[in-house]
mmCIF file of C-alpha atoms and ligand atoms in Angstrom:
data_model
loop_
_atom_site.group_PDB
_atom_site.id
_atom_site.type_symbol
_atom_site.label_atom_id
_atom_site.label_comp_id
_atom_site.label_asym_id
_atom_site.label_seq_id
_atom_site.Cartn_x
_atom_site.Cartn_y
_atom_site.Cartn_z
ATOM 1 C CA MET A 294 35.035 187.711 271.298
ATOM 2 C CA THR A 295 33.519 189.970 273.953
ATOM 3 C CA ARG A 296 35.979 192.129 275.779
ATOM 4 C CA PHE A 297 36.287 194.854 278.364
ATOM 5 C CA ASP A 298 38.410 197.892 277.530
ATOM 6 C CA GLU A 299 39.828 199.841 280.445
ATOM 7 C CA ARG A 300 40.623 203.372 279.356
ATOM 8 C CA LEU A 301 41.981 204.715 282.603
ATOM 9 C CA HIS A 302 44.998 206.332 280.981
ATOM 10 C CA ALA A 303 44.397 208.526 277.951
ATOM 11 C CA GLY A 304 46.242 207.125 274.933
ATOM 12 C CA ALA A 305 47.082 203.621 276.169
ATOM 13 C CA TRP A 306 44.565 201.120 277.453
ATOM 14 C CA GLN A 307 44.171 197.493 278.355
ATOM 15 C CA SER A 308 41.718 195.082 276.854
ATOM 16 C CA LEU A 309 40.530 191.960 278.696
ATOM 17 C CA GLU A 310 38.593 189.064 277.214
ATOM 18 C CA ILE A 311 35.221 188.415 278.840
ATOM 19 C CA SER A 312 34.770 184.657 278.745
ATOM 20 C CA ARG A 313 31.702 184.833 280.986
ATOM 21 C CA GLU A 314 29.791 187.800 282.361
ATOM 22 C CA LEU A 315 28.557 187.309 285.928
ATOM 23 C CA PHE A 316 27.096 190.671 286.835
ATOM 24 C CA ARG A 317 26.542 193.990 285.097
ATOM 25 C CA GLY A 318 24.639 196.824 286.715
ATOM 26 C CA ALA A 319 24.876 200.042 288.636
ATOM 27 C CA SER A 320 24.518 201.088 292.249
ATOM 28 C CA GLU A 321 23.688 204.515 293.569
ATOM 29 C CA TYR A 322 27.407 205.343 293.316
ATOM 30 C CA GLN A 323 28.950 203.533 290.367
ATOM 31 C CA SER A 324 28.709 200.990 287.586
ATOM 32 C CA ILE A 325 29.659 197.460 288.611
ATOM 33 C CA LEU A 326 30.834 194.639 286.340
ATOM 34 C CA VAL A 327 32.067 191.177 287.282
ATOM 35 C CA PHE A 328 33.329 188.853 284.576
ATOM 36 C CA GLU A 329 35.620 185.912 284.028
ATOM 37 C CA ASN A 330 38.852 186.092 282.065
ATOM 38 C CA PRO A 331 40.938 183.081 281.013
ATOM 39 C CA LEU A 332 44.145 184.377 282.633
ATOM 40 C CA LEU A 333 42.907 186.537 285.497
ATOM 41 C CA GLY A 334 39.936 184.536 286.752
ATOM 42 C CA ARG A 335 37.039 186.645 287.994
ATOM 43 C CA VAL A 336 37.512 190.387 287.585
ATOM 44 C CA LEU A 337 35.785 193.213 289.484
ATOM 45 C CA VAL A 338 35.345 196.460 287.553
ATOM 46 C CA LEU A 339 33.936 199.657 289.092
ATOM 47 C CA ASP A 340 33.189 202.655 286.861
ATOM 48 C CA ASP A 341 35.100 200.953 284.041
ATOM 49 C CA VAL A 342 38.334 200.459 285.992
ATOM 50 C CA VAL A 343 39.653 197.054 287.081
ATOM 51 C CA GLN A 344 39.669 196.932 290.879
ATOM 52 C CA THR A 345 40.787 193.404 291.572
ATOM 53 C CA THR A 346 41.103 189.985 289.984
ATOM 54 C CA GLU A 347 41.162 186.489 291.425
ATOM 55 C CA ALA A 348 44.579 185.820 289.926
ATOM 56 C CA ASP A 349 46.568 188.793 291.198
ATOM 57 C CA GLU A 350 44.631 190.225 294.174
ATOM 58 C CA PHE A 351 47.071 188.547 296.557
ATOM 59 C CA ILE A 352 49.890 190.897 295.592
ATOM 60 C CA TYR A 353 47.968 194.101 296.268
ATOM 61 C CA HIS A 354 46.174 192.911 299.398
ATOM 62 C CA GLU A 355 49.210 191.256 300.985
ATOM 63 C CA MET A 356 51.367 194.336 300.430
ATOM 64 C CA LEU A 357 48.832 196.738 301.952
ATOM 65 C CA ALA A 358 48.080 194.452 304.899
ATOM 66 C CA HIS A 359 51.113 192.473 306.048
ATOM 67 C CA LEU A 360 53.814 195.003 305.304
ATOM 68 C CA PRO A 361 52.371 197.731 307.567
ATOM 69 C CA ILE A 362 51.160 195.288 310.234
ATOM 70 C CA LEU A 363 54.557 193.635 310.650
ATOM 71 C CA GLY A 364 56.447 196.888 310.126
ATOM 72 C CA HIS A 365 54.469 198.600 312.898
ATOM 73 C CA THR A 366 54.771 195.573 315.268
ATOM 74 C CA GLU A 367 51.853 196.371 317.640
ATOM 75 C CA VAL A 368 48.706 196.594 315.564
ATOM 76 C CA SER A 369 45.475 195.766 317.319
ATOM 77 C CA GLU A 370 42.791 198.099 315.920
ATOM 78 C CA VAL A 371 42.643 198.419 312.131
ATOM 79 C CA LEU A 372 40.464 200.628 309.942
ATOM 80 C CA ILE A 373 40.051 199.823 306.249
ATOM 81 C CA ILE A 374 38.598 202.627 304.137
ATOM 82 C CA GLY A 375 36.906 201.104 301.078
ATOM 83 C CA GLY A 376 37.738 197.427 300.749
ATOM 84 C CA GLY A 377 34.204 196.274 299.908
ATOM 85 C CA ASP A 378 35.536 193.210 298.084
ATOM 86 C CA GLY A 379 36.823 191.862 301.423
ATOM 87 C CA GLY A 380 40.270 190.927 300.097
ATOM 88 C CA MET A 381 42.085 193.326 302.420
ATOM 89 C CA LEU A 382 39.980 192.248 305.375
ATOM 90 C CA GLU A 383 40.871 188.626 304.763
ATOM 91 C CA GLU A 384 44.610 189.379 304.805
ATOM 92 C CA VAL A 385 44.426 191.614 307.880
ATOM 93 C CA LEU A 386 42.505 188.925 309.778
ATOM 94 C CA LYS A 387 45.457 186.542 309.385
ATOM 95 C CA HIS A 388 46.962 188.500 312.309
ATOM 96 C CA PRO A 389 45.957 188.158 315.966
ATOM 97 C CA LEU A 390 44.297 191.541 316.379
ATOM 98 C CA ALA A 391 41.305 192.863 318.271
ATOM 99 C CA ARG A 392 39.098 194.409 315.618
ATOM 100 C CA VAL A 393 39.049 195.337 311.940
ATOM 101 C CA THR A 394 36.552 197.994 310.920
ATOM 102 C CA VAL A 395 35.732 198.276 307.221
ATOM 103 C CA VAL A 396 34.035 201.481 306.084
ATOM 104 C CA GLU A 397 32.757 200.895 302.551
ATOM 105 C CA LEU A 398 30.630 203.458 300.760
ATOM 106 C CA ASP A 399 28.707 201.082 298.550
ATOM 107 C CA ALA A 400 26.700 198.198 300.050
ATOM 108 C CA CYS A 401 26.174 196.799 296.543
ATOM 109 C CA VAL A 402 29.922 196.205 296.138
ATOM 110 C CA VAL A 403 29.979 194.085 299.296
ATOM 111 C CA GLU A 404 26.893 192.152 298.258
ATOM 112 C CA ILE A 405 28.030 191.501 294.695
ATOM 113 C CA CYS A 406 31.561 190.538 295.734
ATOM 114 C CA ARG A 407 30.281 188.129 298.382
ATOM 115 C CA GLU A 408 28.106 186.502 295.757
ATOM 116 C CA HIS A 409 30.429 186.467 292.745
ATOM 117 C CA LEU A 410 33.947 186.756 294.183
ATOM 118 C CA PRO A 411 33.841 184.512 297.249
ATOM 119 C CA SER A 412 37.413 183.367 296.644
ATOM 120 C CA ILE A 413 38.645 186.915 297.351
ATOM 121 C CA CYS A 414 36.911 187.567 300.679
ATOM 122 C CA GLY A 415 36.665 183.978 301.916
ATOM 123 C CA ALA A 416 34.751 183.958 305.192
ATOM 124 C CA ALA A 417 36.279 187.279 306.261
ATOM 125 C CA PHE A 418 32.985 189.167 306.660
ATOM 126 C CA ASP A 419 31.754 186.487 309.067
ATOM 127 C CA ASP A 420 34.758 186.817 311.387
ATOM 128 C CA PRO A 421 33.597 188.195 314.773
ATOM 129 C CA ARG A 422 36.533 190.641 314.771
ATOM 130 C CA ASN A 423 35.089 192.335 311.673
ATOM 131 C CA ASP A 424 32.917 195.346 311.983
ATOM 132 C CA LEU A 425 31.448 196.440 308.628
ATOM 133 C CA ILE A 426 30.092 199.956 308.307
ATOM 134 C CA ILE A 427 28.374 201.047 305.117
ATOM 135 C CA GLY A 428 29.162 204.725 304.889
ATOM 136 C CA ASP A 429 31.460 207.476 303.730
ATOM 137 C CA GLY A 430 35.050 206.772 304.807
ATOM 138 C CA ALA A 431 36.075 210.414 304.625
ATOM 139 C CA ALA A 432 33.231 211.453 306.941
ATOM 140 C CA TYR A 433 34.016 208.522 309.232
ATOM 141 C CA VAL A 434 37.631 209.537 309.880
ATOM 142 C CA ALA A 435 36.520 213.132 310.374
ATOM 143 C CA ASP A 436 33.932 212.229 313.024
ATOM 144 C CA THR A 437 34.878 209.039 314.818
ATOM 145 C CA ASP A 438 35.929 208.988 318.461
ATOM 146 C CA ARG A 439 37.725 205.709 317.935
ATOM 147 C CA ARG A 440 41.498 205.570 317.442
ATOM 148 C CA PHE A 441 43.373 203.082 315.261
ATOM 149 C CA ASP A 442 46.862 201.631 315.111
ATOM 150 C CA LEU A 443 46.594 201.251 311.371
ATOM 151 C CA ILE A 444 44.421 202.869 308.702
ATOM 152 C CA ILE A 445 44.497 201.188 305.274
ATOM 153 C CA VAL A 446 43.061 203.201 302.390
ATOM 154 C CA ASP A 447 41.923 200.530 299.938
ATOM 155 C CA SER A 448 40.345 202.910 297.468
ATOM 156 C CA PRO A 449 39.710 203.168 293.743
ATOM 157 C CA ASP A 450 41.560 205.805 291.712
ATOM 158 C CA PRO A 451 40.977 209.472 292.566
ATOM 159 C CA MET A 452 37.888 209.943 290.444
ATOM 160 C CA GLY A 453 34.254 210.266 291.478
ATOM 161 C CA PRO A 454 33.505 209.531 295.120
ATOM 162 C CA ALA A 455 37.094 208.335 295.823
ATOM 163 C CA LYS A 456 38.723 211.637 294.869
ATOM 164 C CA ILE A 457 38.402 213.026 298.366
ATOM 165 C CA LEU A 458 40.484 210.083 299.687
ATOM 166 C CA PHE A 459 43.612 211.552 298.108
ATOM 167 C CA GLY A 460 43.363 215.044 299.577
ATOM 168 C CA GLN A 461 45.230 216.680 302.438
ATOM 169 C CA SER A 462 42.135 217.204 304.576
ATOM 170 C CA PHE A 463 41.315 213.492 304.414
ATOM 171 C CA TYR A 464 44.898 212.608 305.392
ATOM 172 C CA ALA A 465 44.699 215.120 308.247
ATOM 173 C CA ASN A 466 41.547 213.419 309.510
ATOM 174 C CA CYS A 467 43.308 210.048 309.269
ATOM 175 C CA ARG A 468 46.091 211.488 311.423
ATOM 176 C CA ARG A 469 43.469 212.547 313.958
ATOM 177 C CA ALA A 470 41.995 209.045 314.024
ATOM 178 C CA LEU A 471 45.360 207.349 314.611
ATOM 179 C CA ARG A 472 46.593 206.349 318.027
ATOM 180 C CA ASP A 473 50.022 207.586 319.110
ATOM 181 C CA GLY A 474 52.460 205.750 316.891
ATOM 182 C CA GLY A 475 49.667 204.859 314.455
ATOM 183 C CA LEU A 476 50.309 204.290 310.793
ATOM 184 C CA LEU A 477 48.459 205.210 307.587
ATOM 185 C CA VAL A 478 48.929 203.300 304.313
ATOM 186 C CA THR A 479 47.374 204.160 300.957
ATOM 187 C CA GLN A 480 47.158 202.900 297.401
ATOM 188 C CA ASN A 481 48.716 205.586 295.221
ATOM 189 C CA GLY A 482 48.162 204.332 291.696
ATOM 190 C CA VAL A 483 50.629 203.343 289.019
ATOM 191 C CA PRO A 484 53.053 206.269 288.955
ATOM 192 C CA PHE A 485 54.295 205.586 285.428
ATOM 193 C CA PHE A 486 50.864 206.726 284.202
ATOM 194 C CA GLN A 487 49.452 208.456 287.294
ATOM 195 C CA SER A 488 52.267 210.711 288.422
ATOM 196 C CA ASN A 489 49.978 213.185 290.167
ATOM 197 C CA GLU A 490 48.877 210.685 292.785
ATOM 198 C CA VAL A 491 52.315 210.131 294.294
ATOM 199 C CA ARG A 492 53.177 213.795 293.866
ATOM 200 C CA GLY A 493 50.026 214.998 295.614
ATOM 201 C CA SER A 494 50.163 212.492 298.451
ATOM 202 C CA ALA A 495 53.880 213.180 299.045
ATOM 203 C CA ARG A 496 53.156 216.890 299.486
ATOM 204 C CA ALA A 497 50.292 216.254 301.860
ATOM 205 C CA PHE A 498 52.247 213.681 303.905
ATOM 206 C CA ALA A 499 55.193 216.089 304.215
ATOM 207 C CA ASN A 500 52.830 218.719 305.652
ATOM 208 C CA LEU A 501 51.233 216.365 308.150
ATOM 209 C CA PHE A 502 53.599 213.597 309.235
ATOM 210 C CA ARG A 503 57.103 213.261 310.645
ATOM 211 C CA ASN A 504 57.793 209.950 308.899
ATOM 212 C CA TRP A 505 56.440 209.075 305.487
ATOM 213 C CA GLY A 506 57.367 207.538 302.162
ATOM 214 C CA PHE A 507 56.338 205.065 299.497
ATOM 215 C CA TYR A 508 56.932 201.445 298.638
ATOM 216 C CA VAL A 509 56.113 199.530 295.471
ATOM 217 C CA ALA A 510 54.885 196.267 293.987
ATOM 218 C CA PRO A 511 53.889 195.290 290.443
ATOM 219 C CA ILE A 512 50.213 194.278 290.139
ATOM 220 C CA PRO A 513 49.648 192.751 286.670
ATOM 221 C CA ALA A 514 46.021 193.871 286.267
ATOM 222 C CA TYR A 515 46.960 197.465 287.112
ATOM 223 C CA TYR A 516 48.551 198.161 283.773
ATOM 224 C CA GLY A 517 51.740 200.240 283.706
ATOM 225 C CA GLY A 518 54.385 198.734 285.994
ATOM 226 C CA HIS A 519 54.878 199.390 289.682
ATOM 227 C CA MET A 520 52.001 200.424 291.869
ATOM 228 C CA ALA A 521 53.008 202.869 294.601
ATOM 229 C CA PHE A 522 51.803 202.538 298.195
ATOM 230 C CA GLY A 523 52.077 205.514 300.520
ATOM 231 C CA TRP A 524 52.798 205.307 304.239
ATOM 232 C CA ALA A 525 52.810 208.001 306.893
ATOM 233 C CA SER A 526 53.163 208.113 310.676
ATOM 234 C CA ASN A 527 54.154 210.386 313.508
ATOM 235 C CA GLY A 528 55.608 207.442 315.419
ATOM 236 C CA VAL A 529 56.696 204.493 313.318
ATOM 237 C CA ASP A 530 59.415 204.667 310.676
ATOM 238 C CA LEU A 531 58.276 201.949 308.294
ATOM 239 C CA ALA A 532 61.384 202.346 306.137
ATOM 240 C CA LEU A 533 63.495 200.841 308.935
ATOM 241 C CA GLY A 534 62.321 197.391 307.889
ATOM 242 C CA LEU A 535 61.613 194.320 309.998
ATOM 243 C CA ASP A 536 63.142 193.325 313.317
ATOM 244 C CA ASP A 537 63.950 189.675 314.066
ATOM 245 C CA PHE A 538 60.503 189.079 315.486
ATOM 246 C CA GLY A 539 58.910 190.624 312.372
ATOM 247 C CA ARG A 540 60.989 188.358 310.141
ATOM 248 C CA LYS A 541 59.841 185.362 312.129
ATOM 249 C CA ARG A 542 56.201 186.419 311.912
ATOM 250 C CA ALA A 543 56.563 187.036 308.162
ATOM 251 C CA SER A 544 57.867 183.527 307.583
ATOM 252 C CA SER A 545 54.947 181.949 309.443
ATOM 253 C CA LEU A 546 52.293 183.825 307.437
ATOM 254 C CA ASP A 547 50.386 182.070 304.687
ATOM 255 C CA THR A 548 51.242 184.357 301.713
ATOM 256 C CA ARG A 549 52.073 184.095 298.017
ATOM 257 C CA TYR A 550 53.824 187.431 297.367
ATOM 258 C CA TYR A 551 54.810 188.959 300.680
ATOM 259 C CA ASN A 552 57.855 187.723 302.583
ATOM 260 C CA SER A 553 60.569 189.408 304.604
ATOM 261 C CA ASP A 554 62.891 189.916 301.600
ATOM 262 C CA VAL A 555 60.062 191.475 299.581
ATOM 263 C CA HIS A 556 59.223 193.653 302.597
ATOM 264 C CA GLU A 557 62.688 195.212 302.623
ATOM 265 C CA ALA A 558 63.053 195.363 298.821
ATOM 266 C CA ALA A 559 59.724 197.164 298.352
ATOM 267 C CA PHE A 560 61.237 200.390 299.711
ATOM 268 C CA ALA A 561 63.842 200.500 296.903
ATOM 269 C CA LEU A 562 62.264 203.069 294.586
ATOM 270 C CA PRO A 563 63.103 203.517 290.905
ATOM 271 C CA THR A 564 64.545 206.960 290.158
ATOM 272 C CA TYR A 565 61.474 208.123 288.180
ATOM 273 C CA ILE A 566 59.339 207.530 291.290
ATOM 274 C CA ARG A 567 61.869 209.199 293.609
ATOM 275 C CA ASP A 568 61.827 212.192 291.283
ATOM 276 C CA LEU A 569 58.041 212.452 291.543
ATOM 277 C CA ILE A 570 58.246 212.425 295.322
ATOM 278 C CA ASP A 571 60.862 215.159 295.342
ATOM 279 C CA SER A 572 59.106 217.297 292.738
HETATM 280 N N1 LIG B 1989 41.763 199.487 294.448
HETATM 281 C C1 LIG B 1989 42.832 200.008 293.631
HETATM 282 C C2 LIG B 1989 42.537 199.956 292.171
HETATM 283 C C3 LIG B 1989 43.506 200.766 291.413
HETATM 284 C C4 LIG B 1989 43.362 200.592 289.960
HETATM 285 N N2 LIG B 1989 44.129 201.578 289.369
HETATM 286 C C5 LIG B 1989 44.942 201.404 288.345
HETATM 287 N N3 LIG B 1989 44.880 200.373 287.586
HETATM 288 N N4 LIG B 1989 45.803 202.313 288.148
HETATM 289 C C6 LIG B 1989 41.682 198.098 294.528
HETATM 290 C C7 LIG B 1989 40.688 197.616 295.510
HETATM 291 C C8 LIG B 1989 40.932 196.185 295.802
HETATM 292 N N5 LIG B 1989 40.491 195.837 297.086
#
């Protein structure tokens, strides 16, 4: 049997059967592998780390798209940093908003995902509200004159080119690129194995934002239990939950993980994660 071993965490790894290999190669930035697995469907791997799978992508993308959009209530301009697979874009576009800008570093990721993972992006890249920029997301938030209601950091783990997306100066530039009341959300890894991500982001958020915190969801292909998502804003307090209108909008969305009960429950943090935030 051919298999892919993900050794993201020293000492404990996950092994996935490759029932069919669809693409293996490298771009200017990273190695790229797409294969099929009997339980997870098609799997995207960048630099030997699973990024998304057909079977469970809905959990991650719904929680980083709908929760902040409905929690904020007035999102019109969205910026996605990373997100070359298009899964986040597809979820965000389920809302009636003006424009969604995706800044993805690696054009090859977009091209390969559109070819081999069409079920994840759907027709999202063809939506006229989408504006795709191939470029460095960190440089973009530092330089842009545009202002956003919501910035979603849909990044890989803090290694290689994505490392900068977990640092205080990047978060400060995100703050600069937010409109008044704007909101930043981030993927912060699986804290059971990646405690430094939540710890580091919590410190940076505390230095930069009035309101901030974390919420969680379990993503099966991200081995190790809950994934943590960070949020930060100088206007919105996301932890307040949904108003009646938000609950109504949540129930009319076409989702498989996200709903208004999950929205509220996601802010209940296990003690080991609270301890990381406070440490
Ligand atoms: N980016 C987050 C991948 C995190 C994997 N990390 C892990 N298993 N701890 C996903 C991009 C999907 N659009």
